[in-house]
Coordinates of C-alpha atoms (C1' of nucleotides) in Angstrom, one line a residue:
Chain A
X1 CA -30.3 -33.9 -0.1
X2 CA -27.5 -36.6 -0.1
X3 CA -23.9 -34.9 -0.9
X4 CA -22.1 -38.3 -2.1
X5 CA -21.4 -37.0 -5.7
X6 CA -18.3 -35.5 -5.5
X7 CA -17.5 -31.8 -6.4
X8 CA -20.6 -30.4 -5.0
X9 CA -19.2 -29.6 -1.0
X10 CA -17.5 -26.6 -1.9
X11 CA -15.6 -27.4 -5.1
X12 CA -15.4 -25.9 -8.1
X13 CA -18.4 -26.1 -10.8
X14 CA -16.6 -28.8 -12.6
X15 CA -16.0 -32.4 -11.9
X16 CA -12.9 -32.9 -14.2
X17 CA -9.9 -30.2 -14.7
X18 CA -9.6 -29.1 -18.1
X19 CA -6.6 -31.5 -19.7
X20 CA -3.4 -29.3 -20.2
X21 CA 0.0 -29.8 -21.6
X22 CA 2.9 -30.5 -18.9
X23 CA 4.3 -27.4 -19.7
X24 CA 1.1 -25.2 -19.2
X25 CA 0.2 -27.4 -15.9
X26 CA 3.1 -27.1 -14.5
X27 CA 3.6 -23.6 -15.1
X28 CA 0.1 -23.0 -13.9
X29 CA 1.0 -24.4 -10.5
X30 CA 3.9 -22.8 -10.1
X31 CA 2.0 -19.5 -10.4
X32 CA -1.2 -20.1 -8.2
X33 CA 1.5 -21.9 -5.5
X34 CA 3.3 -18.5 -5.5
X35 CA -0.1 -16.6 -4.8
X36 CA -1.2 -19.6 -2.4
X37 CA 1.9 -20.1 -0.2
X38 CA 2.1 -16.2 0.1
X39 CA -1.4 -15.6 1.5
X40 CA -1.3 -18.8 3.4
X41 CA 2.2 -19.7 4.6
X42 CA 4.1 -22.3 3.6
X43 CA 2.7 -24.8 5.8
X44 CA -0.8 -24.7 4.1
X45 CA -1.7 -27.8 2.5
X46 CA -1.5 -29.1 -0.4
X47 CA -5.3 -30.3 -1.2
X48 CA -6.3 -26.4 -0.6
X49 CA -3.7 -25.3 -3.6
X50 CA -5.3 -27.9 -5.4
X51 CA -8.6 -27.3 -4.9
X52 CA -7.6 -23.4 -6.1
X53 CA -6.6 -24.8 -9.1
X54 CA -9.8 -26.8 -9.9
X55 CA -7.4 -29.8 -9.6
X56 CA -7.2 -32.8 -7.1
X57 CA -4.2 -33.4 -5.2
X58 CA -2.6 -36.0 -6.7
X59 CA -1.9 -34.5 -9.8
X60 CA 0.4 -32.0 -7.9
X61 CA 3.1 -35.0 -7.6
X62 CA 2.8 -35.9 -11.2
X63 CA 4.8 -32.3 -11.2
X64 CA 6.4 -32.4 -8.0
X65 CA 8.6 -34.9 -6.2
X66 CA 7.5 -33.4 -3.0
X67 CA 6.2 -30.1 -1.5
X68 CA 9.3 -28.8 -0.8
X69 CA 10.4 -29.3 -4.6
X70 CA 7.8 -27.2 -5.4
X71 CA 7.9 -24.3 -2.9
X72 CA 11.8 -24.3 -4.0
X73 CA 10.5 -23.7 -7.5
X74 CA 8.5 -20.5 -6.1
X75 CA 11.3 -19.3 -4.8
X76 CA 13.1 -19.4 -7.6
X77 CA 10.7 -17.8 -9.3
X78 CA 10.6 -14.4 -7.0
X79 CA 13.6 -15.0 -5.9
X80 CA 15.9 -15.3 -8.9
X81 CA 13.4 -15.0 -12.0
X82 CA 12.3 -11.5 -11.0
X83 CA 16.1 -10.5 -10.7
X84 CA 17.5 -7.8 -13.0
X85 CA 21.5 -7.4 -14.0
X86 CA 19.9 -3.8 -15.3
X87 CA 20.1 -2.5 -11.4
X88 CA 23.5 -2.7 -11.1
X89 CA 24.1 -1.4 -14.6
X90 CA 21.6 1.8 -13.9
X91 CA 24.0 2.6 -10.5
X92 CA 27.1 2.1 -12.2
X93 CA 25.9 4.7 -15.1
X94 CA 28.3 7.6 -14.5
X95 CA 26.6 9.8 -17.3
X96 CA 24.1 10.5 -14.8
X97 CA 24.8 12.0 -11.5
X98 CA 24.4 9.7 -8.5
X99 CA 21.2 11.4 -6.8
X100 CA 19.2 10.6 -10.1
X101 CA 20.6 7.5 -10.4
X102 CA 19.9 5.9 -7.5
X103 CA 16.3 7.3 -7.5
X104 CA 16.1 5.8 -11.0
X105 CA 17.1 2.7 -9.5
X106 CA 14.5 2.6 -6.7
X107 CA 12.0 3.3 -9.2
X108 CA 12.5 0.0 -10.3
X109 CA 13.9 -1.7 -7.7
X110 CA 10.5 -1.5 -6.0
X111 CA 8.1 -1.6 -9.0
X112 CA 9.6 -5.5 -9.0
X113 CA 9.2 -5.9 -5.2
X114 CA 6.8 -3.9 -3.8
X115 CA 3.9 -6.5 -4.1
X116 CA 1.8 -8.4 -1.8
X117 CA 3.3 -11.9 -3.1
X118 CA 7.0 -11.1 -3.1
X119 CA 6.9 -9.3 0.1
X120 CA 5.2 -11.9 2.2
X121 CA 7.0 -14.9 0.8
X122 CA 10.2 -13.2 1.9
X123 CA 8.9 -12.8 4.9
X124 CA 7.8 -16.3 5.2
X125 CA 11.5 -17.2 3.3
X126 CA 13.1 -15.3 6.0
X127 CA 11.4 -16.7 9.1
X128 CA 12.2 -20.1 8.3
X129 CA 16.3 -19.2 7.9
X130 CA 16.1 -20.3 4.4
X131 CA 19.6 -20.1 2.5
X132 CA 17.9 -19.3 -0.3
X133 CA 17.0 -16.3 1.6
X134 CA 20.5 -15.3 2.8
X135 CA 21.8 -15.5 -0.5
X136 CA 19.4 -13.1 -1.7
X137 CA 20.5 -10.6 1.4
X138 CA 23.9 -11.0 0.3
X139 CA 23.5 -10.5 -3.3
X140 CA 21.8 -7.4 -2.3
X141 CA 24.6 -6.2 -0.4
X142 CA 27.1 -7.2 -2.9
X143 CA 25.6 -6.5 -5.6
X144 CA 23.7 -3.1 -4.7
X145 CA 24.6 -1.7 -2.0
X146 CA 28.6 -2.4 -2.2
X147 CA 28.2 -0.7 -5.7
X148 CA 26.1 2.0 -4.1
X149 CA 29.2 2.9 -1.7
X150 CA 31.2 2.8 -4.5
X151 CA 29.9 5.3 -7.0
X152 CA 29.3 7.3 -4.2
X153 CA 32.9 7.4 -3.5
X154 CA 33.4 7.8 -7.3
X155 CA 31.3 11.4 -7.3
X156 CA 32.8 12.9 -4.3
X157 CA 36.3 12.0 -6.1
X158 CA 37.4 10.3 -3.3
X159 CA 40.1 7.5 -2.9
X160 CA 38.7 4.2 -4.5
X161 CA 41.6 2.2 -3.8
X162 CA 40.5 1.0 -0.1
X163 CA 37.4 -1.4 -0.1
X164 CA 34.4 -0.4 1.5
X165 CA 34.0 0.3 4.8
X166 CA 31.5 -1.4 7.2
X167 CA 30.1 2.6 8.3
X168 CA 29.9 3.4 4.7
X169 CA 27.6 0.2 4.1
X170 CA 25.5 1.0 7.3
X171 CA 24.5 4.5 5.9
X172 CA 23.7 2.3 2.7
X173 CA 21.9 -0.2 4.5
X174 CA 19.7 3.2 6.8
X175 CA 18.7 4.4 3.4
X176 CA 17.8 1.3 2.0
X177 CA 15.7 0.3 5.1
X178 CA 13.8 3.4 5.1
X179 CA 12.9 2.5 1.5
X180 CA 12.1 -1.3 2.3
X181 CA 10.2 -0.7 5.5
X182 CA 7.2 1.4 3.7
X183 CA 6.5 -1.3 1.6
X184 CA 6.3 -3.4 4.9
X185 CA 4.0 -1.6 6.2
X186 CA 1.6 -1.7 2.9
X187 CA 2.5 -5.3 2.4
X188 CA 3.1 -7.1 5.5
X189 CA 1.1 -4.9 8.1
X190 CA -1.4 -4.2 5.5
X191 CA -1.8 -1.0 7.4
X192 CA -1.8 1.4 4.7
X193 CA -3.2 1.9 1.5
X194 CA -1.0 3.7 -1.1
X195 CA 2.6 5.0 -0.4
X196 CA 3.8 7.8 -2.4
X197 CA 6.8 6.0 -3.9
X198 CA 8.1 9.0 -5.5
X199 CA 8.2 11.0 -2.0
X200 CA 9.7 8.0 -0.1
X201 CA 12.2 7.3 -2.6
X202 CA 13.4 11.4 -2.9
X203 CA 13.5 11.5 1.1
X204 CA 15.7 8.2 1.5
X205 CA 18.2 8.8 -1.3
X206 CA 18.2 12.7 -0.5
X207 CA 19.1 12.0 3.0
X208 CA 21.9 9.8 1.9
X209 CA 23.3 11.7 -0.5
X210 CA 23.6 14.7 1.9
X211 CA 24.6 12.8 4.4
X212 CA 27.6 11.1 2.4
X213 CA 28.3 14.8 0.7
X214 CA 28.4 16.3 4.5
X215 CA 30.6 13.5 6.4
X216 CA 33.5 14.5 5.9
X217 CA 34.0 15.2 1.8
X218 CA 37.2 16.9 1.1
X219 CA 36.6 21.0 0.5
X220 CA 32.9 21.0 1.9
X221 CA 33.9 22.8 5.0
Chain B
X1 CA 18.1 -53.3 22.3
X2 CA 14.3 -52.3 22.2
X3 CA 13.0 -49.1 22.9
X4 CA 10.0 -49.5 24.7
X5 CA 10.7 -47.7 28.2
X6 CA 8.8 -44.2 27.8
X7 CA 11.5 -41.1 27.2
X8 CA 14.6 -43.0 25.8
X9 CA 13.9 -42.3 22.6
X10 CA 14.9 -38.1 22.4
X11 CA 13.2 -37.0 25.4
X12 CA 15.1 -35.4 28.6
X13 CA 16.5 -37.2 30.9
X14 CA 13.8 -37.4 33.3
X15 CA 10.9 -39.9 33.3
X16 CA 8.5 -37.5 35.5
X17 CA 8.4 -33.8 35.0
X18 CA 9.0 -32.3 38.8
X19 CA 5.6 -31.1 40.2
X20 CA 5.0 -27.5 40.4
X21 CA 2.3 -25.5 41.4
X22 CA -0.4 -24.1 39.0
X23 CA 1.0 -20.6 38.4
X24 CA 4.7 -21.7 38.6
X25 CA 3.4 -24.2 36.1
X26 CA 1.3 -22.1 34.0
X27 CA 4.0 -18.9 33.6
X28 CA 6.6 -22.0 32.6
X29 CA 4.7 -22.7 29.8
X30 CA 4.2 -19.4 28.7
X31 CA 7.7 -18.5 29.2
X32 CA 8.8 -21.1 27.0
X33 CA 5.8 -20.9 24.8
X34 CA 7.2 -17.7 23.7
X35 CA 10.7 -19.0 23.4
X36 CA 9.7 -22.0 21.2
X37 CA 7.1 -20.1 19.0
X38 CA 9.3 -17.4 18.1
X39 CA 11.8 -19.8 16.6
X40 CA 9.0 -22.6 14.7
X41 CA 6.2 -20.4 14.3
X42 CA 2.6 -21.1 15.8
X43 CA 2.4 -23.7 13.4
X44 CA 5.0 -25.8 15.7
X45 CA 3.1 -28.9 17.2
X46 CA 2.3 -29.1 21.2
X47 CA 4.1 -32.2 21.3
X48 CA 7.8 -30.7 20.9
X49 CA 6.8 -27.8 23.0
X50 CA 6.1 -30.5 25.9
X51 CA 9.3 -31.9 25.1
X52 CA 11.1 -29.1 25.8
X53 CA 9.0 -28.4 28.9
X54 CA 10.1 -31.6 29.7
X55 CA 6.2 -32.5 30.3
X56 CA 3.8 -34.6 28.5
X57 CA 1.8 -33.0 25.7
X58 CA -1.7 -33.4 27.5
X59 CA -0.7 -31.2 30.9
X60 CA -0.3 -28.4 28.4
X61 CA -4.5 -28.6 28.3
X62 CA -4.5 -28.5 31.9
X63 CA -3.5 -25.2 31.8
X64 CA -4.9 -24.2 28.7
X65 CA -8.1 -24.8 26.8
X66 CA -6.8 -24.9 23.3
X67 CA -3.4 -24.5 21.4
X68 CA -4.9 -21.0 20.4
X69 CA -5.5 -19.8 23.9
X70 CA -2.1 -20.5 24.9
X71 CA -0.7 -18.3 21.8
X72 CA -3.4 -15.4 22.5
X73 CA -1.3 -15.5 26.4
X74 CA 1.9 -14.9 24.4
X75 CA 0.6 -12.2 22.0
X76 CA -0.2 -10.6 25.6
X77 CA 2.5 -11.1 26.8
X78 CA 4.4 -9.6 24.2
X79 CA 2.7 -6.9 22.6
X80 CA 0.6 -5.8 25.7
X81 CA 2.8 -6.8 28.9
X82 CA 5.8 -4.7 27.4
X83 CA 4.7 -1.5 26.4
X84 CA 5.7 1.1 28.7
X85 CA 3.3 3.9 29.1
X86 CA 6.5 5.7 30.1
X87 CA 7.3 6.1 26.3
X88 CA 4.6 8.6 25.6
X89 CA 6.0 10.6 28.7
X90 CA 9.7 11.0 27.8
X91 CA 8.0 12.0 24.1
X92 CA 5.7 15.1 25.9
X93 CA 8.7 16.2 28.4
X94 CA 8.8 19.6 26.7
X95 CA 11.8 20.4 29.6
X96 CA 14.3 18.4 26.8
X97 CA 14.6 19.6 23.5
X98 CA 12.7 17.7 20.5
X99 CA 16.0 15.6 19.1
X100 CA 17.2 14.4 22.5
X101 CA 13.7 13.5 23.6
X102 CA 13.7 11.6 20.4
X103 CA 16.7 9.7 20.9
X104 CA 15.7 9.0 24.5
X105 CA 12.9 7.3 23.3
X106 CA 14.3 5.0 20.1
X107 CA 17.0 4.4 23.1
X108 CA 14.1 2.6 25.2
X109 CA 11.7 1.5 22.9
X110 CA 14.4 -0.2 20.8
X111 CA 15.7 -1.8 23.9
X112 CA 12.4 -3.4 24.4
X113 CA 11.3 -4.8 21.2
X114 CA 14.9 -5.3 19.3
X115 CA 15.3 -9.3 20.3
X116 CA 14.7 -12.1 18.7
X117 CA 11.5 -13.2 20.1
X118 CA 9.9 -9.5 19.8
X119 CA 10.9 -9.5 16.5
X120 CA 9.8 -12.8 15.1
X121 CA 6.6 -13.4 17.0
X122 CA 5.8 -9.7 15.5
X123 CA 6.6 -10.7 12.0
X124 CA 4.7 -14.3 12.1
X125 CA 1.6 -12.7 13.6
X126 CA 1.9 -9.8 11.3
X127 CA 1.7 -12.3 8.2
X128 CA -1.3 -14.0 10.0
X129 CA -3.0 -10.4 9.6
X130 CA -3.9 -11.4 13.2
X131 CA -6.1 -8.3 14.9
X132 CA -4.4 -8.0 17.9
X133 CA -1.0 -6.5 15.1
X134 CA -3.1 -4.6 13.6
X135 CA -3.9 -2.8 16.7
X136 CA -0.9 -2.7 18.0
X137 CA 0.6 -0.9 14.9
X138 CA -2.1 1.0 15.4
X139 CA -1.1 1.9 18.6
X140 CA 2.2 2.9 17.7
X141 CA 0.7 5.7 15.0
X142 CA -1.7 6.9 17.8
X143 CA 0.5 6.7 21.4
X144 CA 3.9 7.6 19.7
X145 CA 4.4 8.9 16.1
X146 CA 1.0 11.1 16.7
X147 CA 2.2 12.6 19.3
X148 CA 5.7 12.9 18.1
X149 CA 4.3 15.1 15.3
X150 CA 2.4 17.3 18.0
X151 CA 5.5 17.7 19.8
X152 CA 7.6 19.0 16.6
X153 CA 4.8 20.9 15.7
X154 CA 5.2 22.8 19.2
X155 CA 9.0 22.8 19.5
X156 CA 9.0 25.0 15.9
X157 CA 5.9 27.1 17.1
X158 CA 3.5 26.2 14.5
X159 CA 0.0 25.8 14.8
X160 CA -1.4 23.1 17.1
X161 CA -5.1 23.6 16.6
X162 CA -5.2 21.4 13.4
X163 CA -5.1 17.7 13.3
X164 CA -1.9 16.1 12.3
X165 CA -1.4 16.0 8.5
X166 CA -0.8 12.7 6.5
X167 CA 2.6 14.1 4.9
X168 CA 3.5 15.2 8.6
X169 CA 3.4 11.5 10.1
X170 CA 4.4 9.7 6.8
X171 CA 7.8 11.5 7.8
X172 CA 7.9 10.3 11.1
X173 CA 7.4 6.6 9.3
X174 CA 10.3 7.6 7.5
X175 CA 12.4 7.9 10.6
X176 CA 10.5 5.1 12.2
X177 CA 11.1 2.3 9.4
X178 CA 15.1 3.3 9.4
X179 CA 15.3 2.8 12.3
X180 CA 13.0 -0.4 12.8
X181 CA 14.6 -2.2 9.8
X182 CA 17.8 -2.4 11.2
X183 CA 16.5 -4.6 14.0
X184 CA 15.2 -6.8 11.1
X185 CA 18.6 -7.1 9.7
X186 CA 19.6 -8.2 13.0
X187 CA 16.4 -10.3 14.2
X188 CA 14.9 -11.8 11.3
X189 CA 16.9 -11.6 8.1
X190 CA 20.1 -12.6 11.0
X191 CA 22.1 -11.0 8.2
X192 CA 24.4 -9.0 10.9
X193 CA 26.0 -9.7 14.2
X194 CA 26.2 -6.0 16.0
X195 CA 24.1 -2.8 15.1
X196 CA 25.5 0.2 16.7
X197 CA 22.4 1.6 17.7
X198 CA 23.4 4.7 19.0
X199 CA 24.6 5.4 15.3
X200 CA 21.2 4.7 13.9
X201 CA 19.3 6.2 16.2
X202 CA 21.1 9.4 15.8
X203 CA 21.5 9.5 12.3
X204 CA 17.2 8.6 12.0
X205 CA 16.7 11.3 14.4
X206 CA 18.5 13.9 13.3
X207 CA 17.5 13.1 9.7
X208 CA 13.7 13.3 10.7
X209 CA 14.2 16.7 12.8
X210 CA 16.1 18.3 10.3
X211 CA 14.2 18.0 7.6
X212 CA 11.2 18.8 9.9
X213 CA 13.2 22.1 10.5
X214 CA 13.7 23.0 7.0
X215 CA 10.3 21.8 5.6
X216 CA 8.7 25.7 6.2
X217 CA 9.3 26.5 9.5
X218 CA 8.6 30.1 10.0
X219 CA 11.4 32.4 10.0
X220 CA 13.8 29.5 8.8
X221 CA 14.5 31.0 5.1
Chain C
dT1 C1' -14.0 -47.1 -35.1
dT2 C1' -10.7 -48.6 -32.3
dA3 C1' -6.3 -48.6 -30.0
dT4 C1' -2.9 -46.1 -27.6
dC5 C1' -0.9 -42.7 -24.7
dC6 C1' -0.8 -40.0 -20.8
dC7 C1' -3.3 -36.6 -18.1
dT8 C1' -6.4 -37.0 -14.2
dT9 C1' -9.0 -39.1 -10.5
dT10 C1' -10.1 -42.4 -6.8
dA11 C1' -8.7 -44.9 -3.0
dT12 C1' -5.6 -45.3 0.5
dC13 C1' -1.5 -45.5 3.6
dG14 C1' 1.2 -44.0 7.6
dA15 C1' 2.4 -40.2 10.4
dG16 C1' 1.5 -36.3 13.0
dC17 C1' -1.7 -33.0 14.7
dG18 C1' -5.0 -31.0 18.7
dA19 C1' -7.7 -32.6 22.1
dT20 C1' -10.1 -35.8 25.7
dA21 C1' -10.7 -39.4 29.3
dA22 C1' -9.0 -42.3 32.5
dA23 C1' -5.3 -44.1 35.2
dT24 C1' -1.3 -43.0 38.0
dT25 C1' 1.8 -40.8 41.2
dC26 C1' 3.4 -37.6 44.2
dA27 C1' 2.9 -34.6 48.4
dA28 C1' 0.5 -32.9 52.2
dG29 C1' -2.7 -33.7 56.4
dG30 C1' -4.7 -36.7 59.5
Chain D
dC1 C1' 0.8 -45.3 58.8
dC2 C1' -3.1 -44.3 55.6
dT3 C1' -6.2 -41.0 53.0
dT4 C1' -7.1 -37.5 49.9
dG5 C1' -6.6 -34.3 46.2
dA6 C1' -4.4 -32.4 42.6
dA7 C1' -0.4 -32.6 39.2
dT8 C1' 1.0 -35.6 35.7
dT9 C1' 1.0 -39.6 32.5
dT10 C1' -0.9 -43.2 29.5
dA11 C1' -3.9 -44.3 26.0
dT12 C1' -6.6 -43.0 22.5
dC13 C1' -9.8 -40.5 19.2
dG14 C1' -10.8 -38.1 14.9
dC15 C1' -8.8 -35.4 11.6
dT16 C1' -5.5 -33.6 8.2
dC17 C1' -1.3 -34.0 6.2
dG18 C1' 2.2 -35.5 2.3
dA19 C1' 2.6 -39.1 -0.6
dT20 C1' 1.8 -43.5 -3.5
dA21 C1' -0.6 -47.0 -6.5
dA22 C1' -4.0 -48.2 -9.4
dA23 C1' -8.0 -47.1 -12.1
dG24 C1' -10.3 -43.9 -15.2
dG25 C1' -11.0 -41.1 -19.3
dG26 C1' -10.2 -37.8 -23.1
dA27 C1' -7.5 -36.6 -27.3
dT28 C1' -5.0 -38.3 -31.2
dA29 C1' -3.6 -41.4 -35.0
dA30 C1' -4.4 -45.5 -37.6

DNA sequence: TTATCCCTTTATCGAGCGATAAATTCAAGG
DNA sequence: CCTTGAATTTATCGCTCGATAAAGGGATAA
């Protein structure tokens, strides 16, 4: 049996991809590229994504300049899409005291990045130096964590005139990894199978807040 | 002015790489193998990796059959050549206390694994789902946090005839993972210069057997 | 029905990859 | 000196990669 006609190697079923708007295709390759290029790397090839999409490989550049435009795309998409101003507005929320808040806050911190596909393309993002990367680290910082340090100040009534200390930001940064490095292990090491978010989130932010509550708050000893 | 005269181009200085013998030759390559790797990935072509050998391309199949077998030497050499059987020791030496054997340990094991090259060949085979991670996180739940929980189990005087509870190591991951992730900051993300590791090893440990003190030890309440 | 538009495919290029075979060159032993 | 053997280089193969140009073909409007 001769296997000249094409689509019958290992293709899909069909010989032609269904026709779609430039808006739907390209939206379309944006997503399967973020599932691709996080199970694969970003040095897997092009004609494989295409393939996955039931597409040939040309038709990628119809979308695409290059590659790179379009891995830069799927950043953005985890990167910034997936971004919500809400965090900061849920640790800033001083009608709430800062324990509940902050659990809050992890709730949803890791609903949005505890997944297979954001957790290995920051991986790969991060491996690779990428400044898209960086700027993420440092909007976590700045944007989280700083705040963190902050309100915690705030509810021990301390003085909030001074900016935040490196030591303060490294108990902010111990918590934090504790959090981050259980989704590691389900996501990166793949070496677990279900983490109970609600323990790990109550141990890291418990231990914080004690922690900050113990070091040294006026009146506690 | 042509450019025809082998190694003008962007190669070393050297036309002829200086003749070594076969294991001077062969732990070279390794050596820098790891080096190089670490910082491109195992994607990185054989060609460069010459080039900074300062060899041709082709001598690095001389000493190895395939790209792949090279890489499998420095997976050994990083993962298996490194471990200390030492660290299971200090964690059983019941003559020191539970925290300080603790932070004896983090003290060692973090001195081993917290570089660059540990920490990036770790992460780009992890994302590979390569076997020989999987085993060796394994080996990390079974020679050291395992026994860790034994060990806290006996310093409180509970009972040691049961097998070690899920809750009971998904604590020690706790303490593990805050500490850990602070040599990602440092390794992979690059995000910080200095980590004062005394501070986070003290602050993981204590924060592990604290909580391990107050979570129903008998005759504690 | 036919013409037009544009989404999609076919064909192909040049470069880089891992790997092999054959030629070369250096160093040691006679 | 010359010979010999092994370390190293040169040349090259087949394949895959990202990317481009040109041909094909399906939907829509006249």
């Amino acid at each position: 049996m001769s296997d000249n006609s094409p689509g019958t190697r290992n293709a899909p079923p069909h010989r032609t991809a269904k026709r779609m708007s430039p808006e739907e295709r390209k939206s379309a390759l944006i997503e399967k590229a973020t599932e691709f290029f996080s199970e694969e790397g970003f040095e897997a090839g092009t004609r494989e994504l295409a393939r996955q999409l039931g597409i040939t490989q040309p038709l990628i550049y119809r979308y695409f300049a290059s590659k790179e435009d379009l891995i830069n795309e799927v950043y953005h998409k985890v990167y910034i899409d997936q971004w919500q101003d809400e965090w900061v507005d849920m640790l800033r929320d001083r009608s709430v005291p800062m324990r509940a808040r902050l659990k809050t806050f992890y709730h949803s911190y890791t609903a949005t990045i505890f997944n297979r596909r954001w957790m290995r393309i920051f991986f790969f993002a991060a491996l690779k130096g990428l400044d898209i990367n960086q700027r993420y680290i440092e909007r976590v910082r700045r944007s989280l964590l700083i705040p963190i340090c902050e309100e915690i100040r705030a509810e021990l009534g301390r003085d909030d005139s001074t900016p935040v200390t490196d030591t303060e930001l490294e108990n902010v940064w111990l918590m934090h990894g504790m959090i981050f490095y259980q989704g590691i292990r389900k996501h990166v090491y793949c070496s677990v199978q279900e983490i109970d978010m609600a323990f790990v989130i109550d141990t890291g932010v418990d231990m914080y807040v004690d922690s900050a509550h113990q070091s040294g708050a006026p009146g506690s000893g």
